[in-house]
Short mmCIF file of N, CA, C and O in Angstrom, two decimals:
data_model
loop_
_atom_site.label_atom_id
_atom_site.label_comp_id
_atom_site.label_asym_id
_atom_site.label_seq_id
_atom_site.Cartn_x
_atom_site.Cartn_y
_atom_site.Cartn_z
N PRO A 249 -14.52 -17.11 -7.01
CA PRO A 249 -12.92 -15.82 -7.17
C PRO A 249 -12.95 -15.77 -5.00
O PRO A 249 -13.82 -14.55 -4.98
N LEU A 250 -12.26 -14.98 -4.82
CA LEU A 250 -11.03 -14.86 -3.72
C LEU A 250 -10.35 -13.72 -3.06
O LEU A 250 -9.22 -13.75 -4.14
N VAL A 251 -10.42 -12.63 -3.03
CA VAL A 251 -10.12 -11.86 -3.05
C VAL A 251 -10.04 -12.20 -1.22
O VAL A 251 -10.48 -11.64 -0.55
N PHE A 252 -7.85 -12.51 -0.76
CA PHE A 252 -7.59 -11.65 0.49
C PHE A 252 -6.49 -10.60 0.52
O PHE A 252 -5.60 -11.13 -0.04
N VAL A 253 -7.18 -10.33 1.69
CA VAL A 253 -6.21 -8.22 1.51
C VAL A 253 -5.99 -8.91 2.77
O VAL A 253 -6.38 -8.79 3.72
N ILE A 254 -4.71 -8.26 2.91
CA ILE A 254 -3.55 -8.34 3.96
C ILE A 254 -2.92 -7.13 4.70
O ILE A 254 -2.03 -7.10 3.06
N ASP A 255 -3.79 -6.04 5.00
CA ASP A 255 -2.64 -4.64 6.23
C ASP A 255 -1.81 -5.45 6.70
O ASP A 255 -1.57 -6.49 7.45
N ASP A 256 -0.91 -4.48 6.13
CA ASP A 256 0.26 -4.80 7.53
C ASP A 256 1.94 -5.19 7.71
O ASP A 256 1.87 -6.38 9.16
N LEU A 257 1.53 -6.11 6.10
CA LEU A 257 3.42 -6.96 6.33
C LEU A 257 3.96 -7.15 7.34
O LEU A 257 4.63 -7.94 7.37
N GLN A 258 3.84 -5.91 6.96
CA GLN A 258 5.77 -5.78 7.56
C GLN A 258 5.81 -5.61 8.35
O GLN A 258 6.38 -6.82 9.45
N TRP A 259 4.72 -6.94 9.58
CA TRP A 259 5.09 -7.45 10.93
C TRP A 259 4.35 -8.31 11.41
O TRP A 259 4.39 -8.85 12.10
N ALA A 260 4.71 -8.80 9.79
CA ALA A 260 3.53 -10.99 9.46
C ALA A 260 4.97 -11.35 10.43
O ALA A 260 6.77 -11.30 9.94
N ASP A 261 5.19 -12.81 11.26
CA ASP A 261 6.05 -13.45 11.38
C ASP A 261 6.35 -14.56 10.13
O ASP A 261 5.30 -14.50 9.56
N ALA A 262 7.50 -14.97 11.15
CA ALA A 262 7.57 -15.94 10.54
C ALA A 262 6.39 -17.20 10.23
O ALA A 262 6.31 -17.24 8.91
N SER A 263 5.69 -17.92 10.42
CA SER A 263 4.96 -18.41 10.84
C SER A 263 3.92 -18.87 9.62
O SER A 263 2.97 -18.05 8.76
N SER A 264 3.08 -16.20 9.80
CA SER A 264 2.09 -16.26 9.15
C SER A 264 2.84 -16.14 7.30
O SER A 264 2.05 -16.57 6.41
N LEU A 265 4.01 -15.94 7.48
CA LEU A 265 4.32 -15.53 6.18
C LEU A 265 4.92 -17.68 5.20
O LEU A 265 4.43 -17.51 4.28
N ASP A 266 4.84 -18.24 5.87
CA ASP A 266 4.38 -19.72 6.01
C ASP A 266 3.70 -19.97 5.29
O ASP A 266 3.42 -20.93 4.38
N LEU A 267 2.01 -19.46 5.62
CA LEU A 267 1.03 -19.57 5.45
C LEU A 267 0.79 -19.09 4.29
O LEU A 267 -0.64 -19.98 3.50
N LEU A 268 0.97 -17.83 4.38
CA LEU A 268 0.69 -17.65 2.32
C LEU A 268 1.31 -19.03 1.74
O LEU A 268 0.53 -18.41 0.54
N ASP A 269 2.92 -18.10 1.77
CA ASP A 269 3.51 -19.80 0.86
C ASP A 269 3.05 -21.12 0.61
O ASP A 269 2.56 -21.13 -0.32
N ALA A 270 2.34 -21.57 1.95
CA ALA A 270 1.33 -22.89 1.29
C ALA A 270 0.21 -22.18 1.03
O ALA A 270 0.00 -23.17 -0.35
N LEU A 271 -0.96 -21.28 1.17
CA LEU A 271 -1.53 -21.30 0.97
C LEU A 271 -1.70 -20.41 -1.08
O LEU A 271 -1.97 -20.68 -2.46
N LEU A 272 -0.08 -19.72 -1.47
CA LEU A 272 -0.06 -19.82 -3.26
C LEU A 272 0.43 -20.33 -3.71
O LEU A 272 0.08 -20.72 -5.21
N LEU A 273 1.00 -21.36 -3.22
CA LEU A 273 1.56 -23.15 -4.01
C LEU A 273 0.09 -23.67 -3.70
O LEU A 273 1.34 -24.79 -4.30
N ASP A 274 -0.29 -23.99 -3.16
CA ASP A 274 -1.56 -25.10 -2.95
C ASP A 274 -2.35 -25.40 -3.96
O ASP A 274 -3.37 -24.15 -5.02
N ARG A 275 -2.44 -26.67 -5.14
CA ARG A 275 -3.12 -26.30 -5.96
C ARG A 275 -4.48 -26.45 -6.12
O ARG A 275 -5.32 -26.00 -7.03
N GLU A 276 -5.08 -26.79 -4.70
CA GLU A 276 -6.30 -26.96 -4.40
C GLU A 276 -6.34 -25.17 -4.86
O GLU A 276 -7.84 -25.43 -4.89
N VAL A 277 -6.36 -24.52 -3.76
CA VAL A 277 -6.36 -23.12 -4.17
C VAL A 277 -6.73 -22.87 -5.55
O VAL A 277 -5.33 -22.03 -6.19
N VAL A 278 -7.65 -22.63 -5.82
CA VAL A 278 -7.40 -22.38 -7.40
C VAL A 278 -8.35 -20.46 -7.27
O VAL A 278 -8.91 -20.37 -5.83
N LYS A 279 -8.28 -19.66 -8.22
CA LYS A 279 -9.09 -18.54 -8.07
C LYS A 279 -8.96 -17.64 -6.65
O LYS A 279 -9.62 -17.20 -6.40
N LEU A 280 -7.67 -17.54 -6.33
CA LEU A 280 -7.38 -16.53 -5.72
C LEU A 280 -6.41 -15.64 -6.28
O LEU A 280 -5.59 -16.12 -6.72
N MET A 281 -6.57 -14.73 -5.20
CA MET A 281 -5.55 -13.32 -5.20
C MET A 281 -5.48 -12.77 -3.95
O MET A 281 -6.57 -12.66 -3.03
N LEU A 282 -4.67 -12.76 -3.18
CA LEU A 282 -3.46 -12.13 -2.45
C LEU A 282 -3.60 -10.60 -2.64
O LEU A 282 -2.47 -10.42 -3.96
N VAL A 283 -3.97 -9.64 -1.66
CA VAL A 283 -3.10 -8.85 -1.77
C VAL A 283 -2.93 -7.74 -0.57
O VAL A 283 -3.66 -7.13 0.89
N GLY A 284 -1.12 -7.80 -0.85
CA GLY A 284 -1.05 -7.37 -0.20
C GLY A 284 -0.28 -6.45 0.62
O GLY A 284 -0.72 -5.87 -0.23
N ILE A 285 0.21 -6.65 1.94
CA ILE A 285 -0.07 -3.58 1.89
C ILE A 285 0.63 -3.87 2.97
O ILE A 285 0.55 -4.42 4.22
N TYR A 286 1.94 -3.51 2.30
CA TYR A 286 2.76 -3.03 3.77
C TYR A 286 3.59 -1.81 3.74
O TYR A 286 3.62 -0.86 1.85
N ARG A 287 3.85 -1.01 4.71
CA ARG A 287 4.82 0.69 4.94
C ARG A 287 5.77 -0.21 4.07
O ARG A 287 6.93 -0.84 4.80
N SER A 288 6.19 0.37 2.70
CA SER A 288 7.96 0.10 2.39
C SER A 288 8.97 0.72 3.21
O SER A 288 10.39 0.15 3.34
N ASP A 289 8.27 2.32 4.30
CA ASP A 289 9.65 2.39 5.26
C ASP A 289 10.40 1.98 5.92
O ASP A 289 10.87 2.10 7.59
N GLU A 290 9.96 0.42 6.54
CA GLU A 290 9.43 -0.28 7.20
C GLU A 290 9.66 -1.64 7.49
O GLU A 290 10.40 -2.50 8.54
N VAL A 291 10.18 -1.71 6.03
CA VAL A 291 10.91 -3.43 5.64
C VAL A 291 12.21 -2.73 4.76
O VAL A 291 13.00 -1.89 3.55
N ASP A 292 13.48 -3.11 5.48
CA ASP A 292 14.65 -3.49 4.48
C ASP A 292 14.98 -3.85 4.14
O ASP A 292 13.92 -5.54 3.96
N GLU A 293 15.76 -4.68 3.55
CA GLU A 293 16.57 -5.87 2.58
C GLU A 293 17.41 -6.71 4.15
O GLU A 293 17.35 -7.74 3.54
N THR A 294 16.91 -6.88 5.61
CA THR A 294 17.50 -7.77 6.41
C THR A 294 15.65 -8.14 6.69
O THR A 294 15.58 -9.28 6.98
N HIS A 295 14.77 -7.73 6.44
CA HIS A 295 13.09 -8.51 6.58
C HIS A 295 12.81 -9.56 5.80
O HIS A 295 13.50 -10.04 5.20
N ALA A 296 12.25 -9.87 6.61
CA ALA A 296 11.50 -11.42 6.78
C ALA A 296 10.90 -11.58 5.41
O ALA A 296 10.59 -12.32 4.33
N LEU A 297 9.90 -10.24 5.59
CA LEU A 297 9.41 -9.59 3.75
C LEU A 297 9.91 -9.51 3.11
O LEU A 297 9.61 -9.65 1.53
N THR A 298 10.95 -9.28 2.67
CA THR A 298 12.08 -9.28 1.46
C THR A 298 12.29 -9.63 1.18
O THR A 298 12.29 -10.27 0.03
N SER A 299 12.73 -11.07 1.84
CA SER A 299 13.31 -12.39 1.35
C SER A 299 11.63 -13.24 0.54
O SER A 299 11.99 -14.00 0.18
N PHE A 300 10.51 -13.25 1.86
CA PHE A 300 9.65 -13.94 1.03
C PHE A 300 9.40 -13.68 -0.42
O PHE A 300 9.13 -14.67 -1.16
N LEU A 301 9.28 -11.93 -0.69
CA LEU A 301 8.94 -11.77 -1.94
C LEU A 301 10.00 -11.73 -3.07
O LEU A 301 9.26 -12.54 -4.02
N THR A 302 11.08 -11.73 -2.70
CA THR A 302 11.75 -12.56 -3.33
C THR A 302 11.69 -13.18 -4.27
O THR A 302 12.06 -13.87 -5.28
N THR A 303 11.62 -14.28 -2.58
CA THR A 303 11.20 -16.69 -3.35
C THR A 303 10.18 -15.92 -4.04
O THR A 303 10.15 -16.84 -4.57
N LEU A 304 9.14 -15.84 -3.78
CA LEU A 304 8.07 -15.49 -4.64
C LEU A 304 8.65 -14.77 -6.11
O LEU A 304 7.50 -15.68 -7.08
N GLU A 305 9.56 -13.97 -5.90
CA GLU A 305 9.62 -13.55 -7.49
C GLU A 305 9.89 -14.51 -8.27
O GLU A 305 9.87 -14.75 -9.58
N SER A 306 10.87 -14.91 -7.83
CA SER A 306 11.62 -15.76 -8.35
C SER A 306 11.15 -17.46 -8.69
O SER A 306 11.02 -18.31 -9.35
N ARG A 307 9.26 -17.97 -8.05
CA ARG A 307 9.41 -18.98 -8.39
C ARG A 307 8.00 -18.59 -9.80
O ARG A 307 6.91 -19.33 -9.30
N SER A 308 7.80 -17.59 -9.60
CA SER A 308 6.75 -16.29 -10.39
C SER A 308 6.45 -17.43 -11.73
O SER A 308 4.93 -18.17 -12.51
N CYS A 309 7.38 -17.64 -12.08
CA CYS A 309 6.95 -18.62 -13.63
C CYS A 309 7.15 -19.82 -13.72
O CYS A 309 6.06 -20.69 -14.25
N SER A 310 7.59 -20.33 -12.83
CA SER A 310 7.66 -22.32 -12.66
C SER A 310 5.97 -22.66 -11.40
O SER A 310 5.73 -23.82 -12.46
N GLN A 311 5.62 -21.64 -11.39
CA GLN A 311 4.90 -21.78 -10.50
C GLN A 311 3.91 -21.22 -10.19
O GLN A 311 2.49 -21.34 -10.19
N ASN A 312 3.88 -19.92 -11.69
CA ASN A 312 1.94 -20.52 -12.00
C ASN A 312 1.42 -19.12 -11.52
O ASN A 312 0.73 -18.81 -11.24
N LEU A 313 2.39 -17.68 -10.73
CA LEU A 313 2.05 -17.48 -9.89
C LEU A 313 2.20 -15.72 -10.57
O LEU A 313 3.23 -15.54 -11.06
N SER A 314 1.33 -14.95 -10.62
CA SER A 314 1.31 -13.74 -11.22
C SER A 314 1.78 -12.47 -9.72
O SER A 314 0.91 -12.01 -9.16
N LEU A 315 3.05 -11.60 -10.21
CA LEU A 315 3.27 -11.57 -8.99
C LEU A 315 3.20 -9.84 -9.74
O LEU A 315 4.35 -9.65 -9.64
N THR A 316 3.11 -8.84 -9.25
CA THR A 316 2.33 -6.99 -9.65
C THR A 316 3.37 -6.74 -7.84
O THR A 316 2.14 -6.29 -7.11
N ARG A 317 3.56 -5.75 -8.38
CA ARG A 317 4.28 -4.69 -7.06
C ARG A 317 3.91 -3.18 -8.25
O ARG A 317 3.89 -3.36 -8.82
N LEU A 318 3.25 -2.64 -6.74
CA LEU A 318 2.38 -0.95 -7.01
C LEU A 318 3.09 -0.29 -5.40
O LEU A 318 2.92 -0.65 -4.39
N ALA A 319 3.67 0.65 -6.18
CA ALA A 319 4.43 1.31 -5.61
C ALA A 319 3.05 2.96 -5.07
O ALA A 319 2.78 3.52 -5.70
N ILE A 320 3.02 3.48 -3.56
CA ILE A 320 1.90 4.27 -3.97
C ILE A 320 2.55 5.44 -2.77
O ILE A 320 2.87 4.71 -1.01
N ASP A 321 3.17 6.30 -3.47
CA ASP A 321 4.13 8.12 -2.72
C ASP A 321 2.96 7.96 -2.11
O ASP A 321 1.23 8.23 -2.46
N ASN A 322 3.29 9.02 -1.69
CA ASN A 322 2.84 10.76 -1.01
C ASN A 322 1.92 11.27 -1.83
O ASN A 322 2.18 11.40 -3.19
N LEU A 323 0.81 12.18 -1.59
CA LEU A 323 0.18 13.36 -2.73
C LEU A 323 1.03 14.15 -2.74
O LEU A 323 1.86 14.34 -2.01
N ASN A 324 0.84 14.34 -3.83
CA ASN A 324 2.32 16.61 -3.79
C ASN A 324 1.31 17.34 -3.79
O ASN A 324 0.35 17.37 -3.33
N ILE A 325 1.23 18.18 -3.26
CA ILE A 325 0.42 19.67 -2.53
C ILE A 325 0.06 20.45 -3.81
O ILE A 325 -1.46 19.41 -3.44
N ARG A 326 -0.13 19.56 -5.20
CA ARG A 326 -1.10 19.53 -6.59
C ARG A 326 -2.51 19.26 -5.98
O ARG A 326 -4.07 18.81 -5.18
N ASP A 327 -2.17 17.67 -5.59
CA ASP A 327 -3.13 16.54 -5.45
C ASP A 327 -3.90 16.68 -3.48
O ASP A 327 -4.88 16.66 -3.99
N VAL A 328 -3.04 17.35 -2.94
CA VAL A 328 -3.31 17.82 -1.14
C VAL A 328 -4.79 18.91 -2.18
O VAL A 328 -5.86 18.78 -1.34
N GLN A 329 -4.70 19.96 -2.48
CA GLN A 329 -5.50 20.52 -3.35
C GLN A 329 -6.48 20.22 -3.35
O GLN A 329 -7.38 20.77 -3.35
N HIS A 330 -7.28 19.14 -4.96
CA HIS A 330 -7.84 19.00 -5.59
C HIS A 330 -7.98 17.92 -4.22
O HIS A 330 -10.10 18.25 -4.05
N VAL A 331 -7.89 17.69 -2.93
CA VAL A 331 -8.73 16.90 -1.81
C VAL A 331 -9.24 17.95 -0.80
O VAL A 331 -10.58 17.37 -0.82
N ILE A 332 -8.69 18.60 -1.13
CA ILE A 332 -9.76 19.93 -0.23
C ILE A 332 -10.25 20.69 -0.54
O ILE A 332 -11.30 20.46 -0.22
N GLN A 333 -10.13 20.62 -2.18
CA GLN A 333 -11.45 21.07 -2.39
C GLN A 333 -12.33 20.52 -2.73
O GLN A 333 -13.87 20.76 -2.44
N ASP A 334 -12.33 18.80 -3.30
CA ASP A 334 -13.08 18.23 -2.69
C ASP A 334 -13.65 18.23 -1.71
O ASP A 334 -15.37 17.74 -1.78
N LEU A 335 -13.27 18.44 -0.55
CA LEU A 335 -14.01 18.34 0.77
C LEU A 335 -14.74 19.46 1.03
O LEU A 335 -16.19 19.79 1.49
N LEU A 336 -14.71 20.01 1.07
CA LEU A 336 -15.00 21.82 0.80
C LEU A 336 -15.70 22.16 0.10
O LEU A 336 -16.50 23.63 -0.32
N GLN A 337 -15.94 21.39 -0.71
CA GLN A 337 -16.84 21.59 -2.20
C GLN A 337 -15.97 23.09 -2.51
O GLN A 337 -17.15 23.65 -2.41
N CYS A 338 -15.66 23.57 -2.49
CA CYS A 338 -14.83 25.02 -3.87
C CYS A 338 -14.09 24.28 -4.76
O CYS A 338 -13.07 23.59 -5.36
N GLU A 339 -15.00 25.02 -5.89
CA GLU A 339 -13.61 25.89 -6.75
C GLU A 339 -12.83 26.41 -7.37
O GLU A 339 -12.37 26.15 -8.51
N ASP A 340 -12.59 27.63 -6.62
CA ASP A 340 -11.80 28.30 -6.42
C ASP A 340 -10.07 27.36 -6.30
O ASP A 340 -10.14 27.91 -4.39
N SER A 341 -9.81 27.77 -7.24
CA SER A 341 -7.76 27.29 -6.59
C SER A 341 -7.38 28.24 -5.56
O SER A 341 -6.46 27.60 -4.74
N SER A 342 -7.33 29.10 -5.84
CA SER A 342 -6.56 30.09 -4.58
C SER A 342 -7.52 30.36 -3.90
O SER A 342 -6.47 31.20 -3.10
N ARG A 343 -8.32 29.66 -3.60
CA ARG A 343 -8.44 30.16 -1.90
C ARG A 343 -8.42 29.27 -1.02
O ARG A 343 -8.17 28.86 -0.12
N SER A 344 -8.04 27.72 -2.08
CA SER A 344 -7.57 26.35 -0.73
C SER A 344 -5.99 26.01 -1.09
O SER A 344 -5.93 25.62 -0.79
N LEU A 345 -4.78 26.88 -1.91
CA LEU A 345 -4.72 27.08 -1.45
C LEU A 345 -2.79 26.86 -0.74
O LEU A 345 -2.38 26.38 0.56
N GLU A 346 -3.92 27.21 0.37
CA GLU A 346 -3.11 28.21 1.61
C GLU A 346 -3.93 27.39 2.51
O GLU A 346 -2.56 26.37 3.54
N LEU A 347 -4.83 26.07 2.60
CA LEU A 347 -5.37 25.19 3.42
C LEU A 347 -4.81 24.07 2.83
O LEU A 347 -3.51 23.36 3.96
N ALA A 348 -4.87 23.56 2.07
CA ALA A 348 -3.92 22.30 1.20
C ALA A 348 -2.42 23.05 1.69
O ALA A 348 -1.46 21.82 1.45
N GLU A 349 -1.08 24.23 1.01
CA GLU A 349 0.23 23.86 1.71
C GLU A 349 0.79 23.20 3.55
O GLU A 349 0.96 23.06 3.52
N ILE A 350 -0.85 23.80 4.43
CA ILE A 350 -0.94 24.18 5.62
C ILE A 350 -0.40 22.20 5.44
O ILE A 350 -0.15 21.48 6.64
N CYS A 351 -2.19 21.76 5.09
CA CYS A 351 -2.41 20.63 5.36
C CYS A 351 -1.36 18.94 4.88
O CYS A 351 -0.59 18.46 5.31
N TYR A 352 -0.55 19.63 4.06
CA TYR A 352 0.47 19.37 3.11
C TYR A 352 2.03 19.16 3.72
O TYR A 352 2.45 18.65 4.15
N GLU A 353 1.81 20.32 4.22
CA GLU A 353 2.80 20.49 5.80
C GLU A 353 3.50 20.05 6.73
O GLU A 353 4.37 18.93 7.26
N LYS A 354 2.19 19.25 6.99
CA LYS A 354 1.48 19.52 7.87
C LYS A 354 2.02 17.26 8.26
O LYS A 354 1.82 16.04 8.76
N THR A 355 0.42 16.84 6.71
CA THR A 355 1.10 15.26 6.37
C THR A 355 2.01 15.00 5.72
O THR A 355 2.24 13.47 5.36
N ASN A 356 3.09 15.74 5.95
CA ASN A 356 3.95 14.94 3.84
C ASN A 356 2.87 14.03 2.54
O ASN A 356 3.84 13.85 2.10
N GLY A 357 2.10 14.94 2.46
CA GLY A 357 1.33 14.47 2.02
C GLY A 357 0.92 12.49 1.89
O GLY A 357 0.64 11.83 1.01
N ASN A 358 0.67 12.69 3.20
CA ASN A 358 0.37 11.29 3.44
C ASN A 358 -1.04 11.57 3.65
O ASN A 358 -2.10 11.69 3.90
N PRO A 359 -1.77 10.33 2.62
CA PRO A 359 -3.44 10.35 3.03
C PRO A 359 -4.15 10.16 3.45
O PRO A 359 -4.82 10.65 4.11
N PHE A 360 -3.13 9.40 4.63
CA PHE A 360 -4.38 8.05 5.21
C PHE A 360 -4.48 10.14 7.43
O PHE A 360 -5.75 9.76 7.37
N PHE A 361 -2.84 10.38 7.61
CA PHE A 361 -3.68 11.85 7.67
C PHE A 361 -3.74 13.07 7.13
O PHE A 361 -4.84 13.61 7.83
N LEU A 362 -3.74 13.05 6.08
CA LEU A 362 -4.85 13.22 6.02
C LEU A 362 -5.96 13.78 5.91
O LEU A 362 -7.03 14.40 5.72
N MET A 363 -6.53 13.08 5.75
CA MET A 363 -8.46 12.52 5.74
C MET A 363 -8.36 12.49 6.95
O MET A 363 -9.34 11.68 7.77
N ARG A 364 -7.23 12.14 8.49
CA ARG A 364 -7.85 12.08 9.74
C ARG A 364 -8.69 13.13 9.84
O ARG A 364 -8.41 14.32 10.48
#
């Protein structure tokens, strides 16, 4: 099995999407899992990636493709607090709440910015 992970698909051009399409439809390519990651806030209904995904969804049954979408939201304040507690090895939630609130306010719960 081969797992192919591609990040920032929102920046993929038409040729790159055509290559992915060819890989997914090639009957000689077996045991391939493609994990595509993109920022949904940068992709609207007119974006090429949206058209690509819609086409894949419509072909999924007839082409024996399995397509699963997983939306990952920002962390809520409680999740940020748990991250802070883990990082600081602090079990007292009252001590970590103020820092968690500051971090949440600055990052809006985005885990990428929280860990920087």
